[in-house]
Tab-separated table of C-alpha atoms in Angstrom:
chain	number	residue	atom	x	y	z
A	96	UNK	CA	32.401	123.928	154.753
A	97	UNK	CA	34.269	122.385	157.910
A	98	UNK	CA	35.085	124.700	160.747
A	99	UNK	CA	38.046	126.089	159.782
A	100	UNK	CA	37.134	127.482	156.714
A	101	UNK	CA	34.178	129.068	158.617
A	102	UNK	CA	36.185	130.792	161.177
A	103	UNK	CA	39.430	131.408	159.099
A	104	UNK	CA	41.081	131.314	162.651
A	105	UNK	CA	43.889	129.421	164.744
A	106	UNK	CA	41.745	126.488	167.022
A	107	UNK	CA	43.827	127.222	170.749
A	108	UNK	CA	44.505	123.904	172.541
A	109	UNK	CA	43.030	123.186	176.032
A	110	UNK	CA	40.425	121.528	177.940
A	111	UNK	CA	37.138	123.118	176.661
A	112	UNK	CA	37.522	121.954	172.738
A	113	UNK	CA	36.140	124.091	169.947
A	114	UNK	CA	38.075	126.910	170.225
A	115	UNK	CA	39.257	129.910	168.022
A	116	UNK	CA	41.220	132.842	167.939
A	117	UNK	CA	40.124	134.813	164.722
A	118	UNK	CA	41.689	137.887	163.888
A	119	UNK	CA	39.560	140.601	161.633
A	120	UNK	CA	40.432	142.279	158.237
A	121	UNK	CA	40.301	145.037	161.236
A	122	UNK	CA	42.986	143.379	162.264
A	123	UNK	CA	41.232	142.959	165.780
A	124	UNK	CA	41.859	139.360	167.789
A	125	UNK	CA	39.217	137.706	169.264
A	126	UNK	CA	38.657	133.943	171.017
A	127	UNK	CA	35.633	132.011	169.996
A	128	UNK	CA	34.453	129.961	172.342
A	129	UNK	CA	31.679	127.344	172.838
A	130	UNK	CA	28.589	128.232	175.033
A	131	UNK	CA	26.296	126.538	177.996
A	132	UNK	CA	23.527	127.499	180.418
A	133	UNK	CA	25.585	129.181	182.522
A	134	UNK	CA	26.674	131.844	179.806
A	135	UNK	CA	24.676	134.611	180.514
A	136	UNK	CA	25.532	134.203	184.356
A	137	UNK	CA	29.330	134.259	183.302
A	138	UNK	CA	28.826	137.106	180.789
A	139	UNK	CA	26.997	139.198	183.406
A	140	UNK	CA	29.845	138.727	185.318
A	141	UNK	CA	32.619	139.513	182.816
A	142	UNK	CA	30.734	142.636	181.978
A	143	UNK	CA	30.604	143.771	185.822
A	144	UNK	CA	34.598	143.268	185.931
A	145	UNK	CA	34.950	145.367	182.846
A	146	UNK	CA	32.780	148.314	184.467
A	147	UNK	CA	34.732	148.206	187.181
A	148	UNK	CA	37.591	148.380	185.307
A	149	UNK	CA	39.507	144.927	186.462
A	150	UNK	CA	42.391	144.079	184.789
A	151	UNK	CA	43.386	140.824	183.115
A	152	UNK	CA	39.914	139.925	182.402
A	153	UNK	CA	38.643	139.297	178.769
A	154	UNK	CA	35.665	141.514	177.654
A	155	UNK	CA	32.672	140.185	176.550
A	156	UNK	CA	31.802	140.623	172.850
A	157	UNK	CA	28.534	139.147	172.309
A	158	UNK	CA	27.793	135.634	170.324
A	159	UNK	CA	28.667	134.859	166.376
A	160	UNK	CA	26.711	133.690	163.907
A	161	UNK	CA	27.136	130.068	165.356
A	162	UNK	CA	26.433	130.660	168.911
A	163	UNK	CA	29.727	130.998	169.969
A	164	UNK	CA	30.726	133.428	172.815
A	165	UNK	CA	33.102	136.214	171.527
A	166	UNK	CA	36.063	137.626	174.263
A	167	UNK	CA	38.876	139.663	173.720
A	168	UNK	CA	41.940	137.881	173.235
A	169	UNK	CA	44.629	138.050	176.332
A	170	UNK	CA	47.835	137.809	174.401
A	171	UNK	CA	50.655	135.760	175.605
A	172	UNK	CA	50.894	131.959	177.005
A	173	UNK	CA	49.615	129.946	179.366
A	174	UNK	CA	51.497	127.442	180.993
A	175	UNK	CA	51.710	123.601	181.965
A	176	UNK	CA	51.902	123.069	185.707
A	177	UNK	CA	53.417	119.593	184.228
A	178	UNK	CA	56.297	120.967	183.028
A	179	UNK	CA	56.403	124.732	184.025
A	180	UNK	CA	57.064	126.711	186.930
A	181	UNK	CA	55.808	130.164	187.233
A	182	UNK	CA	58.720	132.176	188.773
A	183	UNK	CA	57.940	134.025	192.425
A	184	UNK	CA	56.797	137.071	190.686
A	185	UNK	CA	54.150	135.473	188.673
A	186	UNK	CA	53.056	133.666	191.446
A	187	UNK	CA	52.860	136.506	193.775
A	188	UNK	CA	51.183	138.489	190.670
A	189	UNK	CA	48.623	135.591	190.328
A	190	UNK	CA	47.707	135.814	194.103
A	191	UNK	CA	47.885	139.780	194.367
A	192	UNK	CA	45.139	139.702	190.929
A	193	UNK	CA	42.944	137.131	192.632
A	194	UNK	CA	42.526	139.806	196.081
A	195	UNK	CA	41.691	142.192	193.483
A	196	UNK	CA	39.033	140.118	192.013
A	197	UNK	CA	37.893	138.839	195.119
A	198	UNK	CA	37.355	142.570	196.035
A	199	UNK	CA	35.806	143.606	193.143
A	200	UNK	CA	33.318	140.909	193.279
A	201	UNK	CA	31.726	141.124	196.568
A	202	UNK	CA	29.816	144.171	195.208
A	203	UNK	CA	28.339	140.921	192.636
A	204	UNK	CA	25.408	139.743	193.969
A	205	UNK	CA	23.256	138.648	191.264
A	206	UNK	CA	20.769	136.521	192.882
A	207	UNK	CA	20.058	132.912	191.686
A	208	UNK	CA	21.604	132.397	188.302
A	209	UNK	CA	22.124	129.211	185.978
A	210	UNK	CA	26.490	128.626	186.804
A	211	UNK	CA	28.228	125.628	185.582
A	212	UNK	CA	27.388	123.675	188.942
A	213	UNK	CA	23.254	124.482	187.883
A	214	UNK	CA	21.553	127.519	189.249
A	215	UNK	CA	22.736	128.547	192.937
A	216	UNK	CA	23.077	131.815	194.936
A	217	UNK	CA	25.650	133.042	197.171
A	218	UNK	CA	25.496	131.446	200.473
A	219	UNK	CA	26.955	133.442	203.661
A	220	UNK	CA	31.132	133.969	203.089
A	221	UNK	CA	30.720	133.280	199.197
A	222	UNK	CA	31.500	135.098	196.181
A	223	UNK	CA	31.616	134.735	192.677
A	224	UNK	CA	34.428	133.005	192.471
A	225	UNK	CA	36.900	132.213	189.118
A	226	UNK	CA	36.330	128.088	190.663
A	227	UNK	CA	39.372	127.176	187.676
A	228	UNK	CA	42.717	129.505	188.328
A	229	UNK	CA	44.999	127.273	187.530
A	230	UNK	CA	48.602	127.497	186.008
A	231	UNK	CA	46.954	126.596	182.548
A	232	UNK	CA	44.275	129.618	183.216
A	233	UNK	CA	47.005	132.269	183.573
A	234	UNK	CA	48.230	134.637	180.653
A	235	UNK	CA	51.837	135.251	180.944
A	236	UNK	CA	53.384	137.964	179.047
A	237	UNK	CA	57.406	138.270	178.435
A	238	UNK	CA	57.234	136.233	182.310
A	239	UNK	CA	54.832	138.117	183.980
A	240	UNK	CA	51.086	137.576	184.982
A	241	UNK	CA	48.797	139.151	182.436
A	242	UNK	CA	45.494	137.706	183.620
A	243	UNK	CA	43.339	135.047	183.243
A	244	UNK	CA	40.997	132.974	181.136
A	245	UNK	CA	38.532	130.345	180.428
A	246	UNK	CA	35.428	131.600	183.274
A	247	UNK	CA	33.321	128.808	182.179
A	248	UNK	CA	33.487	127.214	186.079
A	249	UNK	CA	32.627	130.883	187.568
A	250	UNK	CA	29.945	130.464	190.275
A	251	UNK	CA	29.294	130.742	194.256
A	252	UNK	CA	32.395	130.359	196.201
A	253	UNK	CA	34.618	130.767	199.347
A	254	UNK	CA	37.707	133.126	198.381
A	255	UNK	CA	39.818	130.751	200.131
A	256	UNK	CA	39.012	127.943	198.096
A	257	UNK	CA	39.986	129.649	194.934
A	258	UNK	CA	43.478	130.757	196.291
A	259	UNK	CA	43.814	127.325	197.186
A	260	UNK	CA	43.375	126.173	193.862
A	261	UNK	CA	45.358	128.453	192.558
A	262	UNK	CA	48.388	127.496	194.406
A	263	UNK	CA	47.489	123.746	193.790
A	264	UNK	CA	49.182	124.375	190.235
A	265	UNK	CA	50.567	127.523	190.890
A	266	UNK	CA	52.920	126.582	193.627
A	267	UNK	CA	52.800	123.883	192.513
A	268	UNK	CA	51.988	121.500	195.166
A	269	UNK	CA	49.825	118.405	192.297
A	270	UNK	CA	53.490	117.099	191.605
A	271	UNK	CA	56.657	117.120	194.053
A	272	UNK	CA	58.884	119.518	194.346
A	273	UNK	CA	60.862	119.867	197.513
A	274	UNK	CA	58.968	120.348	200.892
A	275	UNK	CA	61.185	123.858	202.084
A	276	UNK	CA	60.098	124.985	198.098
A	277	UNK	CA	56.817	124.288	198.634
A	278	UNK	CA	56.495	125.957	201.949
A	279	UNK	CA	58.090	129.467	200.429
A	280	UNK	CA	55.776	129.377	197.771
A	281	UNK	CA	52.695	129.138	199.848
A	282	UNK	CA	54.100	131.869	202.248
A	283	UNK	CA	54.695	134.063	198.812
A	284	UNK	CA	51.363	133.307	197.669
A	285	UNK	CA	49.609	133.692	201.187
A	286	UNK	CA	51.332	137.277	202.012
A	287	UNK	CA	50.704	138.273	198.169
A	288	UNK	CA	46.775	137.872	198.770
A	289	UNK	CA	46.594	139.247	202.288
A	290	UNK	CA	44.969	137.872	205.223
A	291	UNK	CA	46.057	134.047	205.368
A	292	UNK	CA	49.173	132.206	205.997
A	293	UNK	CA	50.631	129.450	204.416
A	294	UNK	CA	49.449	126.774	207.323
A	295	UNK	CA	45.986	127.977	206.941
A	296	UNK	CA	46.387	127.708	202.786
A	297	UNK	CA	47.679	124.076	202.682
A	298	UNK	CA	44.775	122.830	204.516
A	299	UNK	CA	42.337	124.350	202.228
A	300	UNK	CA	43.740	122.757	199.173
A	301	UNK	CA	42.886	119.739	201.049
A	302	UNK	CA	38.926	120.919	200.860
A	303	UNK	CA	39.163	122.656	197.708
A	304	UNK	CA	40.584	118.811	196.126
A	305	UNK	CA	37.338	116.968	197.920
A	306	UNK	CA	35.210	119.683	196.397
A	307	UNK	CA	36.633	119.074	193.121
A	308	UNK	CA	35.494	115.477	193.141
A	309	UNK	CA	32.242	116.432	194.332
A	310	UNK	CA	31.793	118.856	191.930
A	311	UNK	CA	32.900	115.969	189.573
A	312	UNK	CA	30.410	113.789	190.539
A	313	UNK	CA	27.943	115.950	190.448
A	314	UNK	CA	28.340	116.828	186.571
A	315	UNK	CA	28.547	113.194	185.722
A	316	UNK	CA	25.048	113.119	187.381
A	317	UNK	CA	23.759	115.859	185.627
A	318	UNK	CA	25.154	114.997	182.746
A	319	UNK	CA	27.874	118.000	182.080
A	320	UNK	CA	29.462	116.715	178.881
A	321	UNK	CA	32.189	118.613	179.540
A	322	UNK	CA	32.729	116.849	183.118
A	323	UNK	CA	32.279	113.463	181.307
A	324	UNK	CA	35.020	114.610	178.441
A	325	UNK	CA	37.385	115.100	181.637
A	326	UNK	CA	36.421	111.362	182.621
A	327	UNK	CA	36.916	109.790	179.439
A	328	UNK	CA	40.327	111.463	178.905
A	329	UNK	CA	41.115	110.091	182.049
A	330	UNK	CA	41.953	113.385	183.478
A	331	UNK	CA	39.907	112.290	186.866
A	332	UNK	CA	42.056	109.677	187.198
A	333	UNK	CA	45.303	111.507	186.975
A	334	UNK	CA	44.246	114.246	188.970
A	335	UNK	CA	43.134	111.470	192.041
A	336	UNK	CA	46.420	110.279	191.688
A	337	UNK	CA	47.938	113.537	192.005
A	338	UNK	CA	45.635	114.151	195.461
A	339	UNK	CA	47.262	110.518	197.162
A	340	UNK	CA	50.484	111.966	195.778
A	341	UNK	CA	49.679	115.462	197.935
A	342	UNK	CA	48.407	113.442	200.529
A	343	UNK	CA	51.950	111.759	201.002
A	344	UNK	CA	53.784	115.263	201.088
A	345	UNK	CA	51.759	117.033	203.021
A	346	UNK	CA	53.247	116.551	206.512
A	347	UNK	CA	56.232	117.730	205.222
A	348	UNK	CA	55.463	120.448	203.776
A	349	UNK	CA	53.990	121.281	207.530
A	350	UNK	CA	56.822	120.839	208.771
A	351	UNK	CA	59.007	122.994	206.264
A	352	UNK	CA	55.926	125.823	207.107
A	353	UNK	CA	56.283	125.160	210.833
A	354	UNK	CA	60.265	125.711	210.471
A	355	UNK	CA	59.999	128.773	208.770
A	356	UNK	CA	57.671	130.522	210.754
A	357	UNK	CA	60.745	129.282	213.664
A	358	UNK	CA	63.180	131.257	211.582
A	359	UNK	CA	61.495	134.166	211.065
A	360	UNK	CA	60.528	134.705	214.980
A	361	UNK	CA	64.177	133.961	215.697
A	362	UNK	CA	65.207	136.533	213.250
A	363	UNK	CA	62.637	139.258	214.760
A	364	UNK	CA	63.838	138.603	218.240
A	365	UNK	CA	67.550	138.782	217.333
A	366	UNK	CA	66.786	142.252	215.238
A	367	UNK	CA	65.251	143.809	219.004
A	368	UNK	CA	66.980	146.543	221.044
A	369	UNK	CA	69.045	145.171	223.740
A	370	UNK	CA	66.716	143.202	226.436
A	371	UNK	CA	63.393	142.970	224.287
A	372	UNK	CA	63.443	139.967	223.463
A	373	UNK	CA	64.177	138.810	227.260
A	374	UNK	CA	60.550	140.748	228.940
C-alpha cells in the first residue's frame, strides 16, 4: 500500500515534503506532517500558544500511526513571494500577529531543548522565535492574514530578526520592486509591530540573510537532510542570488526611507499653530 492509499488525503506542496491534509469520516481536517528531534521542543511550544489562547497557530494533535505529527488545518492559501504580493493589510496583519507572538512567548522559557539548529537555550534578548515567517508561511483567508504554519525552524531568537524575515518576503524586498514601494512597506510593517522603524528594519534583514547562511552551513555540517534537500534543489543558490540582488537596492531603498521620514517632519511642522515650528 503506497502512501496515498494509507492516508486517503490531499499531499500539500511546499518545502518540507511528505505532507497531508486528511479529512475524517468526522469530517474533521487535519495536516500530517513529517517529524525530527526538535518535535517535542516545537510541540511544547505549539501547546503553550494554544493555552494562551494565540491565534493563527495550528494545535497540536499528537502523532499517527506512522510517526507523523498531527496539527489542525489553517484553511486558506499561502502565497508565492515570486509571484504574489500581500496587499498593505496583510502585511500590516502579518507584522501586528508576529508582536503578539513575540509577546506571548517571552513567558516561554523552556530551558535547553533539542530545536532544528540542535539543542540551545535562550541567550539574553532571545525568544522563541517562528525563525521561517515568510510569505509562503502565511494563511490568507478571502485576502486577509489568517496565521501561520510550518514551525519546524522554531528555536532561540532575536524578535527583530524574525520581523526582518518576515518582511524579506513579505514586503517583499528578495526581488525588486520600486525603492519608494519598498520603503512604505517597511514603514507599514515597522509601525504595525511597534517599536522599530523602517531604517532600523532594513539593516536587520541584512543580519537575518548572513544568519540564514550560517544556519545553512551549519545543517549541511550536521547533516540536516532537510538543509541538504534545500541545497540540492538549488534553493541556496537562488536565495544567494537574491541577497547580491538586495545588496544592489539597498541604498536606495535608504534613500526612499530617508525621504520619507523628510516628508513626514515637513508635514508635522506645516500642521503647527502659527510660530511653532519657528522656536
Amino acid at each position: 500500500m503506497d502512501t496515498a492509499e494509507r492516508f486517503a488525503g490531499e499531499h500539500l506542496p511546499g518545502g518540507s515534503g511528505g505532507v497531508w491534509r486528511v479529512e475524517s469520516p468526522g469530517g474533521e481536517v487535519r495536516v500530517h506532517r513529517p517529524t525530527g528531534p526538535w518535535t517535542p521542543a516545537v510541540h511544547e511550544l505549539l501547546r503553550f500558544l494554544a493555552e494562551r489562547g494565540l491565534d493563527g497557530v495550528p494545535r497540536v494533535h499528537g502523532l499517527d500511526a506512522e510517526g507523523r505529527e498531527v496539527l489542525d488545518y489553517l484553511p486558506g492559501d499561502t502565497l508565492d513571494p515570486e509571484r504574489t504580493q500581500a496587499d498593505d493589510a496583510a502585511l500590516a496583519a502579518a507584522a501586528s500577529w508576529l508582536r503578539r507572538f513575540h509577546d506571548a512567548v517571552r513567558e516561554f522559557r523552556p530551558g535547553p531543548r533539542e530545536w532544528r539548529q540542535g539543542v540551545q537555550d535562550l541567550a539574553p534578548g532571545e525568544v522563541i522565535c517562528h525563525n521561517d515567517p515568510g510569505l509562503y508561511n502565511w494563511v490568507v483567508a478571502e485576502g486577509r492574514f489568517a496565521g501561520m504554519i510550518d514551525w519546524d525552524r522554531a528555536g532561540p531568537g532575536r524578535p527583530l530578526d524574525d520581523l526582518a524575515f518576515l518582511c524579506w518576503s513579505g514586503v517583499p524586498l528578495l526581488r525588486p520592486i520600486p525603492a519608494a514601494d519598498a520603503a512604505r512597506r517597511l514603514a507599514l510593517a515597522a509601525a504595525a509591530y511597534g517599536g522599530v522603524g523602517p531604517a532600523e528594519l532594513l539593516d536587520a534583514v541584512d543580519a537575518r540573510m548572513e544568519l540564514i547562511a550560517q544556519r545553512w552551513r551549519d545543517g549541511i555540517e550536521r547533516g540536516d537532510p532537510g538543509t541538504i534537500a534545500l541545497r540540492e534543489a538549488g534553493i541556496m543558490d537562488r536565495h544567494l542570488a537574491r541577497v547580491r540582488g538586495f545588496a544592489g537596492r539597498r541604498a536606495e531603498i535608504r534613500a526612499a526611507i530617508a525621504e520619507d521620514a523628510d516628508e513626514r517632519s515637513g508635514r508635522a511642522a506645516g500642521a503647527r499653530p502659527d510660530g511653532e515650528g519657528t522656536r
